[in-house]
Amino acid sequence: MYKLLLFCFIILLVGCPHKHNIQKIDEKTGAQLYKEATDLAKNKKYKQAIKVFQEIEDLYPFSDWAIKAQLQSAIANYDSGNYSKAVALLDEYVYMYPNDQDIAYVYYLRILSYYAQINDIKREQKMAYTTLELLKEYMHIFPNNEYSSILEKKMDSVVDHIAAYELSVGKFYLKRGYYISAIKRFEEIENNYSDSNYTTEALCGSMEAYLALGIHEEAHRKKLKILDRPDAKKCANKMIQISR
């Protein structure tokens, strides 16, 4: 029994440095792979870079190298135009590492990835609405951040985009005589996107729809709001009609 215990003790003594050496080799290999992948990305060989980053994640899950590789893989996907994959990786990163030192940048890049997928106003706008919510979230979590000024401009752009979409749908309904539906779209702009460049046109559309419904008092209220706006001339012709 004594000999068996002595043998096990010797094995442990021999095994510990061996394990330490393996860890050193793993760390060195992780560093080498990471450098290889980042060099590929710098040379715009994104597919190859992404493959190596994935290899790092597979070989060293939950290690510092894997965390770095996931973020760099998301960046490589974004740079290569694969925005949906970038979003998936960044969503996972936010979930897994909410307190990471680079988390503000991760949120920023995620917004850019959603923003890049926004459709033109003739199609559905799910990405636009999601992007706007993420922008609001960012401004709340990271006020006066280094990316704030850039994202404020993005927010203005997204608000204008959504308002333009709502206006186009409202005009579609107005033209076909669906006045209640048109008013809902126009007032959506007035109530939720009043800072957009389309608010005056939305008020004009509402005024026209209320006039068509015979609700003259409400049409007059819209007219007064239009007159208070600096770009009231956009609705000059419609206001002439309501004055008659």
mmCIF file with all atom_site columns, C-alpha atoms in Angstrom, residues 46-219:
data_model
loop_
_atom_site.group_PDB
_atom_site.id
_atom_site.type_symbol
_atom_site.label_atom_id
_atom_site.label_alt_id
_atom_site.label_comp_id
_atom_site.label_asym_id
_atom_site.label_entity_id
_atom_site.label_seq_id
_atom_site.pdbx_PDB_ins_code
_atom_site.Cartn_x
_atom_site.Cartn_y
_atom_site.Cartn_z
_atom_site.occupancy
_atom_site.B_iso_or_equiv
_atom_site.pdbx_formal_charge
_atom_site.auth_seq_id
_atom_site.auth_comp_id
_atom_site.auth_asym_id
_atom_site.auth_atom_id
_atom_site.pdbx_PDB_model_num
ATOM 1   C CA . TYR A 1 46  ? -11.694 37.799 -44.711 1.00 0.00 ? 46  TYR A CA 1
ATOM 2   C CA . LYS A 1 47  ? -12.917 34.278 -45.436 1.00 0.00 ? 47  LYS A CA 1
ATOM 3   C CA . GLN A 1 48  ? -9.545  32.808 -44.515 1.00 0.00 ? 48  GLN A CA 1
ATOM 4   C CA . ALA A 1 49  ? -9.304  35.005 -41.433 1.00 0.00 ? 49  ALA A CA 1
ATOM 5   C CA . ILE A 1 50  ? -12.771 33.995 -40.243 1.00 0.00 ? 50  ILE A CA 1
ATOM 6   C CA . LYS A 1 51  ? -11.862 30.337 -40.665 1.00 0.00 ? 51  LYS A CA 1
ATOM 7   C CA . VAL A 1 52  ? -8.778  30.735 -38.460 1.00 0.00 ? 52  VAL A CA 1
ATOM 8   C CA . PHE A 1 53  ? -10.702 32.728 -35.849 1.00 0.00 ? 53  PHE A CA 1
ATOM 9   C CA . GLN A 1 54  ? -13.225 29.876 -35.718 1.00 0.00 ? 54  GLN A CA 1
ATOM 10  C CA . GLU A 1 55  ? -10.366 27.416 -35.286 1.00 0.00 ? 55  GLU A CA 1
ATOM 11  C CA . ILE A 1 56  ? -9.179  29.384 -32.264 1.00 0.00 ? 56  ILE A CA 1
ATOM 12  C CA . GLU A 1 57  ? -12.668 29.262 -30.741 1.00 0.00 ? 57  GLU A CA 1
ATOM 13  C CA . ASP A 1 58  ? -12.854 25.512 -31.336 1.00 0.00 ? 58  ASP A CA 1
ATOM 14  C CA . LEU A 1 59  ? -9.397  24.777 -29.911 1.00 0.00 ? 59  LEU A CA 1
ATOM 15  C CA . TYR A 1 60  ? -9.516  27.131 -26.922 1.00 0.00 ? 60  TYR A CA 1
ATOM 16  C CA . PRO A 1 61  ? -13.176 27.639 -25.933 1.00 0.00 ? 61  PRO A CA 1
ATOM 17  C CA . PHE A 1 62  ? -13.808 30.300 -23.255 1.00 0.00 ? 62  PHE A CA 1
ATOM 18  C CA . SER A 1 63  ? -10.149 31.336 -23.259 1.00 0.00 ? 63  SER A CA 1
ATOM 19  C CA . ASP A 1 64  ? -8.996  34.927 -23.766 1.00 0.00 ? 64  ASP A CA 1
ATOM 20  C CA . TRP A 1 65  ? -7.962  33.942 -27.286 1.00 0.00 ? 65  TRP A CA 1
ATOM 21  C CA . ALA A 1 66  ? -11.454 32.629 -28.037 1.00 0.00 ? 66  ALA A CA 1
ATOM 22  C CA . ILE A 1 67  ? -13.071 35.840 -26.766 1.00 0.00 ? 67  ILE A CA 1
ATOM 23  C CA . LYS A 1 68  ? -10.737 37.965 -28.887 1.00 0.00 ? 68  LYS A CA 1
ATOM 24  C CA . ALA A 1 69  ? -11.280 35.681 -31.875 1.00 0.00 ? 69  ALA A CA 1
ATOM 25  C CA . GLN A 1 70  ? -15.074 35.981 -31.661 1.00 0.00 ? 70  GLN A CA 1
ATOM 26  C CA . LEU A 1 71  ? -14.922 39.777 -31.711 1.00 0.00 ? 71  LEU A CA 1
ATOM 27  C CA . GLN A 1 72  ? -12.392 39.840 -34.539 1.00 0.00 ? 72  GLN A CA 1
ATOM 28  C CA . SER A 1 73  ? -14.499 37.345 -36.476 1.00 0.00 ? 73  SER A CA 1
ATOM 29  C CA . ALA A 1 74  ? -17.488 39.684 -36.132 1.00 0.00 ? 74  ALA A CA 1
ATOM 30  C CA . ILE A 1 75  ? -15.362 42.590 -37.382 1.00 0.00 ? 75  ILE A CA 1
ATOM 31  C CA . ALA A 1 76  ? -14.135 40.517 -40.339 1.00 0.00 ? 76  ALA A CA 1
ATOM 32  C CA . ASN A 1 77  ? -17.712 39.554 -41.217 1.00 0.00 ? 77  ASN A CA 1
ATOM 33  C CA . TYR A 1 78  ? -18.765 43.208 -41.034 1.00 0.00 ? 78  TYR A CA 1
ATOM 34  C CA . ASP A 1 79  ? -15.835 44.337 -43.189 1.00 0.00 ? 79  ASP A CA 1
ATOM 35  C CA . SER A 1 80  ? -16.643 41.659 -45.763 1.00 0.00 ? 80  SER A CA 1
ATOM 36  C CA . GLY A 1 81  ? -20.306 42.713 -45.952 1.00 0.00 ? 81  GLY A CA 1
ATOM 37  C CA . ASN A 1 82  ? -21.722 39.681 -44.144 1.00 0.00 ? 82  ASN A CA 1
ATOM 38  C CA . TYR A 1 83  ? -23.770 41.826 -41.785 1.00 0.00 ? 83  TYR A CA 1
ATOM 39  C CA . SER A 1 84  ? -26.237 39.163 -40.650 1.00 0.00 ? 84  SER A CA 1
ATOM 40  C CA . LYS A 1 85  ? -23.399 36.930 -39.443 1.00 0.00 ? 85  LYS A CA 1
ATOM 41  C CA . ALA A 1 86  ? -21.742 39.899 -37.760 1.00 0.00 ? 86  ALA A CA 1
ATOM 42  C CA . VAL A 1 87  ? -25.009 40.619 -35.931 1.00 0.00 ? 87  VAL A CA 1
ATOM 43  C CA . ALA A 1 88  ? -25.285 37.000 -34.759 1.00 0.00 ? 88  ALA A CA 1
ATOM 44  C CA . LEU A 1 89  ? -21.733 37.025 -33.377 1.00 0.00 ? 89  LEU A CA 1
ATOM 45  C CA . LEU A 1 90  ? -22.136 40.424 -31.735 1.00 0.00 ? 90  LEU A CA 1
ATOM 46  C CA . ASP A 1 91  ? -25.498 39.512 -30.171 1.00 0.00 ? 91  ASP A CA 1
ATOM 47  C CA . GLU A 1 92  ? -23.853 36.434 -28.681 1.00 0.00 ? 92  GLU A CA 1
ATOM 48  C CA . TYR A 1 93  ? -20.875 38.487 -27.503 1.00 0.00 ? 93  TYR A CA 1
ATOM 49  C CA . VAL A 1 94  ? -23.120 40.968 -25.691 1.00 0.00 ? 94  VAL A CA 1
ATOM 50  C CA . TYR A 1 95  ? -24.947 38.074 -24.023 1.00 0.00 ? 95  TYR A CA 1
ATOM 51  C CA . MET A 1 96  ? -21.791 36.176 -23.040 1.00 0.00 ? 96  MET A CA 1
ATOM 52  C CA . TYR A 1 97  ? -19.505 39.057 -22.048 1.00 0.00 ? 97  TYR A CA 1
ATOM 53  C CA . PRO A 1 98  ? -21.666 42.021 -20.950 1.00 0.00 ? 98  PRO A CA 1
ATOM 54  C CA . ASN A 1 99  ? -18.862 43.477 -18.803 1.00 0.00 ? 99  ASN A CA 1
ATOM 55  C CA . ASP A 1 100 ? -16.079 43.106 -21.339 1.00 0.00 ? 100 ASP A CA 1
ATOM 56  C CA . GLN A 1 101 ? -13.723 46.083 -21.670 1.00 0.00 ? 101 GLN A CA 1
ATOM 57  C CA . ASP A 1 102 ? -14.629 46.395 -25.368 1.00 0.00 ? 102 ASP A CA 1
ATOM 58  C CA . ILE A 1 103 ? -18.387 46.156 -24.847 1.00 0.00 ? 103 ILE A CA 1
ATOM 59  C CA . ALA A 1 104 ? -19.088 49.766 -25.916 1.00 0.00 ? 104 ALA A CA 1
ATOM 60  C CA . TYR A 1 105 ? -17.388 49.078 -29.237 1.00 0.00 ? 105 TYR A CA 1
ATOM 61  C CA . VAL A 1 106 ? -19.297 45.793 -29.575 1.00 0.00 ? 106 VAL A CA 1
ATOM 62  C CA . TYR A 1 107 ? -22.617 47.644 -29.154 1.00 0.00 ? 107 TYR A CA 1
ATOM 63  C CA . TYR A 1 108 ? -21.431 50.245 -31.655 1.00 0.00 ? 108 TYR A CA 1
ATOM 64  C CA . LEU A 1 109 ? -20.464 47.679 -34.282 1.00 0.00 ? 109 LEU A CA 1
ATOM 65  C CA . ARG A 1 110 ? -23.715 45.796 -33.741 1.00 0.00 ? 110 ARG A CA 1
ATOM 66  C CA . ILE A 1 111 ? -25.661 48.984 -34.507 1.00 0.00 ? 111 ILE A CA 1
ATOM 67  C CA . LEU A 1 112 ? -23.638 49.549 -37.678 1.00 0.00 ? 112 LEU A CA 1
ATOM 68  C CA . SER A 1 113 ? -24.327 45.948 -38.712 1.00 0.00 ? 113 SER A CA 1
ATOM 69  C CA . TYR A 1 114 ? -28.082 46.393 -38.286 1.00 0.00 ? 114 TYR A CA 1
ATOM 70  C CA . TYR A 1 115 ? -27.959 49.819 -39.936 1.00 0.00 ? 115 TYR A CA 1
ATOM 71  C CA . ALA A 1 116 ? -26.275 48.354 -43.017 1.00 0.00 ? 116 ALA A CA 1
ATOM 72  C CA . GLN A 1 117 ? -29.232 45.980 -43.499 1.00 0.00 ? 117 GLN A CA 1
ATOM 73  C CA . ILE A 1 118 ? -31.985 48.615 -43.541 1.00 0.00 ? 118 ILE A CA 1
ATOM 74  C CA . ASN A 1 119 ? -34.184 48.259 -46.620 1.00 0.00 ? 119 ASN A CA 1
ATOM 75  C CA . ASP A 1 120 ? -35.303 51.076 -48.897 1.00 0.00 ? 120 ASP A CA 1
ATOM 76  C CA . ILE A 1 121 ? -38.665 52.615 -47.998 1.00 0.00 ? 121 ILE A CA 1
ATOM 77  C CA . LYS A 1 122 ? -40.547 50.496 -50.529 1.00 0.00 ? 122 LYS A CA 1
ATOM 78  C CA . ARG A 1 123 ? -40.003 47.398 -48.370 1.00 0.00 ? 123 ARG A CA 1
ATOM 79  C CA . GLU A 1 124 ? -40.633 46.402 -44.753 1.00 0.00 ? 124 GLU A CA 1
ATOM 80  C CA . GLN A 1 125 ? -38.610 48.252 -42.128 1.00 0.00 ? 125 GLN A CA 1
ATOM 81  C CA . LYS A 1 126 ? -37.981 45.746 -39.334 1.00 0.00 ? 126 LYS A CA 1
ATOM 82  C CA . MET A 1 127 ? -34.246 46.453 -39.402 1.00 0.00 ? 127 MET A CA 1
ATOM 83  C CA . ALA A 1 128 ? -34.834 50.200 -39.206 1.00 0.00 ? 128 ALA A CA 1
ATOM 84  C CA . TYR A 1 129 ? -37.040 49.887 -36.120 1.00 0.00 ? 129 TYR A CA 1
ATOM 85  C CA . THR A 1 130 ? -34.569 47.495 -34.462 1.00 0.00 ? 130 THR A CA 1
ATOM 86  C CA . THR A 1 131 ? -31.668 49.815 -35.259 1.00 0.00 ? 131 THR A CA 1
ATOM 87  C CA . LEU A 1 132 ? -33.493 52.769 -33.736 1.00 0.00 ? 132 LEU A CA 1
ATOM 88  C CA . GLU A 1 133 ? -34.173 50.834 -30.517 1.00 0.00 ? 133 GLU A CA 1
ATOM 89  C CA . LEU A 1 134 ? -30.507 49.815 -30.306 1.00 0.00 ? 134 LEU A CA 1
ATOM 90  C CA . LEU A 1 135 ? -29.436 53.416 -30.854 1.00 0.00 ? 135 LEU A CA 1
ATOM 91  C CA . LYS A 1 136 ? -31.673 54.592 -28.006 1.00 0.00 ? 136 LYS A CA 1
ATOM 92  C CA . GLU A 1 137 ? -30.311 51.816 -25.801 1.00 0.00 ? 137 GLU A CA 1
ATOM 93  C CA . TYR A 1 138 ? -26.725 52.820 -26.612 1.00 0.00 ? 138 TYR A CA 1
ATOM 94  C CA . MET A 1 139 ? -27.326 56.494 -25.774 1.00 0.00 ? 139 MET A CA 1
ATOM 95  C CA . HIS A 1 140 ? -28.790 55.404 -22.436 1.00 0.00 ? 140 HIS A CA 1
ATOM 96  C CA . ILE A 1 141 ? -26.020 52.950 -21.497 1.00 0.00 ? 141 ILE A CA 1
ATOM 97  C CA . PHE A 1 142 ? -23.063 54.878 -22.912 1.00 0.00 ? 142 PHE A CA 1
ATOM 98  C CA . PRO A 1 143 ? -23.872 58.613 -22.753 1.00 0.00 ? 143 PRO A CA 1
ATOM 99  C CA . ASN A 1 144 ? -21.184 60.901 -24.172 1.00 0.00 ? 144 ASN A CA 1
ATOM 100 C CA . ASN A 1 145 ? -19.192 57.936 -25.409 1.00 0.00 ? 145 ASN A CA 1
ATOM 101 C CA . GLU A 1 146 ? -16.503 58.281 -28.095 1.00 0.00 ? 146 GLU A CA 1
ATOM 102 C CA . TYR A 1 147 ? -18.967 56.866 -30.643 1.00 0.00 ? 147 TYR A CA 1
ATOM 103 C CA . SER A 1 148 ? -21.924 59.018 -29.541 1.00 0.00 ? 148 SER A CA 1
ATOM 104 C CA . SER A 1 149 ? -21.520 61.786 -32.112 1.00 0.00 ? 149 SER A CA 1
ATOM 105 C CA . ILE A 1 150 ? -21.378 59.247 -34.949 1.00 0.00 ? 150 ILE A CA 1
ATOM 106 C CA . LEU A 1 151 ? -24.412 57.387 -33.656 1.00 0.00 ? 151 LEU A CA 1
ATOM 107 C CA . GLU A 1 152 ? -26.414 60.585 -33.145 1.00 0.00 ? 152 GLU A CA 1
ATOM 108 C CA . LYS A 1 153 ? -26.105 61.195 -36.882 1.00 0.00 ? 153 LYS A CA 1
ATOM 109 C CA . LYS A 1 154 ? -27.113 57.592 -37.536 1.00 0.00 ? 154 LYS A CA 1
ATOM 110 C CA . MET A 1 155 ? -30.147 58.078 -35.322 1.00 0.00 ? 155 MET A CA 1
ATOM 111 C CA . ASP A 1 156 ? -31.218 61.181 -37.241 1.00 0.00 ? 156 ASP A CA 1
ATOM 112 C CA . SER A 1 157 ? -30.828 59.216 -40.453 1.00 0.00 ? 157 SER A CA 1
ATOM 113 C CA . VAL A 1 158 ? -32.868 56.262 -39.158 1.00 0.00 ? 158 VAL A CA 1
ATOM 114 C CA . VAL A 1 159 ? -35.629 58.536 -37.823 1.00 0.00 ? 159 VAL A CA 1
ATOM 115 C CA . ASP A 1 160 ? -35.842 60.232 -41.216 1.00 0.00 ? 160 ASP A CA 1
ATOM 116 C CA . HIS A 1 161 ? -35.877 56.855 -42.942 1.00 0.00 ? 161 HIS A CA 1
ATOM 117 C CA . ILE A 1 162 ? -38.723 55.500 -40.815 1.00 0.00 ? 162 ILE A CA 1
ATOM 118 C CA . ALA A 1 163 ? -40.676 58.739 -41.198 1.00 0.00 ? 163 ALA A CA 1
ATOM 119 C CA . ALA A 1 164 ? -40.222 58.595 -44.972 1.00 0.00 ? 164 ALA A CA 1
ATOM 120 C CA . TYR A 1 165 ? -41.548 55.032 -44.930 1.00 0.00 ? 165 TYR A CA 1
ATOM 121 C CA . GLU A 1 166 ? -44.579 55.960 -42.813 1.00 0.00 ? 166 GLU A CA 1
ATOM 122 C CA . LEU A 1 167 ? -45.250 58.946 -45.075 1.00 0.00 ? 167 LEU A CA 1
ATOM 123 C CA . SER A 1 168 ? -45.132 56.814 -48.221 1.00 0.00 ? 168 SER A CA 1
ATOM 124 C CA . VAL A 1 169 ? -47.595 54.326 -46.720 1.00 0.00 ? 169 VAL A CA 1
ATOM 125 C CA . GLY A 1 170 ? -49.836 57.161 -45.554 1.00 0.00 ? 170 GLY A CA 1
ATOM 126 C CA . LYS A 1 171 ? -49.867 58.698 -49.027 1.00 0.00 ? 171 LYS A CA 1
ATOM 127 C CA . PHE A 1 172 ? -50.696 55.278 -50.482 1.00 0.00 ? 172 PHE A CA 1
ATOM 128 C CA . TYR A 1 173 ? -53.769 55.017 -48.239 1.00 0.00 ? 173 TYR A CA 1
ATOM 129 C CA . LEU A 1 174 ? -54.743 58.653 -48.835 1.00 0.00 ? 174 LEU A CA 1
ATOM 130 C CA . LYS A 1 175 ? -54.652 58.244 -52.598 1.00 0.00 ? 175 LYS A CA 1
ATOM 131 C CA . ARG A 1 176 ? -56.969 55.235 -52.379 1.00 0.00 ? 176 ARG A CA 1
ATOM 132 C CA . GLY A 1 177 ? -59.424 56.868 -50.006 1.00 0.00 ? 177 GLY A CA 1
ATOM 133 C CA . TYR A 1 178 ? -58.471 54.901 -46.881 1.00 0.00 ? 178 TYR A CA 1
ATOM 134 C CA . TYR A 1 179 ? -58.465 58.071 -44.825 1.00 0.00 ? 179 TYR A CA 1
ATOM 135 C CA . ILE A 1 180 ? -58.444 56.610 -41.306 1.00 0.00 ? 180 ILE A CA 1
ATOM 136 C CA . SER A 1 181 ? -55.498 54.353 -42.143 1.00 0.00 ? 181 SER A CA 1
ATOM 137 C CA . ALA A 1 182 ? -53.727 57.300 -43.751 1.00 0.00 ? 182 ALA A CA 1
ATOM 138 C CA . ILE A 1 183 ? -54.252 59.470 -40.669 1.00 0.00 ? 183 ILE A CA 1
ATOM 139 C CA . LYS A 1 184 ? -52.784 56.756 -38.414 1.00 0.00 ? 184 LYS A CA 1
ATOM 140 C CA . ARG A 1 185 ? -49.604 56.723 -40.490 1.00 0.00 ? 185 ARG A CA 1
ATOM 141 C CA . PHE A 1 186 ? -49.318 60.501 -40.670 1.00 0.00 ? 186 PHE A CA 1
ATOM 142 C CA . GLU A 1 187 ? -49.923 60.929 -36.948 1.00 0.00 ? 187 GLU A CA 1
ATOM 143 C CA . GLU A 1 188 ? -47.352 58.230 -36.210 1.00 0.00 ? 188 GLU A CA 1
ATOM 144 C CA . ILE A 1 189 ? -44.795 60.619 -37.705 1.00 0.00 ? 189 ILE A CA 1
ATOM 145 C CA . GLU A 1 190 ? -46.231 63.614 -35.862 1.00 0.00 ? 190 GLU A CA 1
ATOM 146 C CA . ASN A 1 191 ? -46.228 61.825 -32.489 1.00 0.00 ? 191 ASN A CA 1
ATOM 147 C CA . ASN A 1 192 ? -43.078 59.685 -32.638 1.00 0.00 ? 192 ASN A CA 1
ATOM 148 C CA . TYR A 1 193 ? -40.808 61.116 -35.326 1.00 0.00 ? 193 TYR A CA 1
ATOM 149 C CA . SER A 1 194 ? -41.494 64.832 -35.051 1.00 0.00 ? 194 SER A CA 1
ATOM 150 C CA . ASP A 1 195 ? -37.788 65.654 -35.413 1.00 0.00 ? 195 ASP A CA 1
ATOM 151 C CA . SER A 1 196 ? -37.719 64.169 -38.905 1.00 0.00 ? 196 SER A CA 1
ATOM 152 C CA . ASN A 1 197 ? -37.753 66.136 -42.141 1.00 0.00 ? 197 ASN A CA 1
ATOM 153 C CA . TYR A 1 198 ? -41.183 64.718 -42.998 1.00 0.00 ? 198 TYR A CA 1
ATOM 154 C CA . THR A 1 199 ? -43.322 66.058 -40.168 1.00 0.00 ? 199 THR A CA 1
ATOM 155 C CA . THR A 1 200 ? -44.749 68.980 -42.137 1.00 0.00 ? 200 THR A CA 1
ATOM 156 C CA . GLU A 1 201 ? -45.728 66.697 -45.016 1.00 0.00 ? 201 GLU A CA 1
ATOM 157 C CA . ALA A 1 202 ? -47.337 64.319 -42.515 1.00 0.00 ? 202 ALA A CA 1
ATOM 158 C CA . LEU A 1 203 ? -49.369 67.173 -41.029 1.00 0.00 ? 203 LEU A CA 1
ATOM 159 C CA . CYS A 1 204 ? -50.372 68.165 -44.534 1.00 0.00 ? 204 CYS A CA 1
ATOM 160 C CA . GLY A 1 205 ? -51.505 64.601 -45.271 1.00 0.00 ? 205 GLY A CA 1
ATOM 161 C CA . SER A 1 206 ? -53.518 64.471 -42.045 1.00 0.00 ? 206 SER A CA 1
ATOM 162 C CA . MET A 1 207 ? -55.130 67.804 -42.855 1.00 0.00 ? 207 MET A CA 1
ATOM 163 C CA . GLU A 1 208 ? -56.137 66.551 -46.292 1.00 0.00 ? 208 GLU A CA 1
ATOM 164 C CA . ALA A 1 209 ? -57.519 63.274 -44.905 1.00 0.00 ? 209 ALA A CA 1
ATOM 165 C CA . TYR A 1 210 ? -59.559 65.006 -42.199 1.00 0.00 ? 210 TYR A CA 1
ATOM 166 C CA . LEU A 1 211 ? -60.875 67.423 -44.803 1.00 0.00 ? 211 LEU A CA 1
ATOM 167 C CA . ALA A 1 212 ? -61.933 64.490 -46.999 1.00 0.00 ? 212 ALA A CA 1
ATOM 168 C CA . LEU A 1 213 ? -63.753 62.966 -44.014 1.00 0.00 ? 213 LEU A CA 1
ATOM 169 C CA . GLY A 1 214 ? -65.548 66.246 -43.390 1.00 0.00 ? 214 GLY A CA 1
ATOM 170 C CA . ILE A 1 215 ? -63.854 66.755 -40.016 1.00 0.00 ? 215 ILE A CA 1
ATOM 171 C CA . HIS A 1 216 ? -63.052 70.411 -40.650 1.00 0.00 ? 216 HIS A CA 1
ATOM 172 C CA . GLU A 1 217 ? -62.195 71.370 -37.070 1.00 0.00 ? 217 GLU A CA 1
ATOM 173 C CA . GLU A 1 218 ? -59.395 68.773 -36.895 1.00 0.00 ? 218 GLU A CA 1
ATOM 174 C CA . ALA A 1 219 ? -58.221 69.744 -40.368 1.00 0.00 ? 219 ALA A CA 1
#
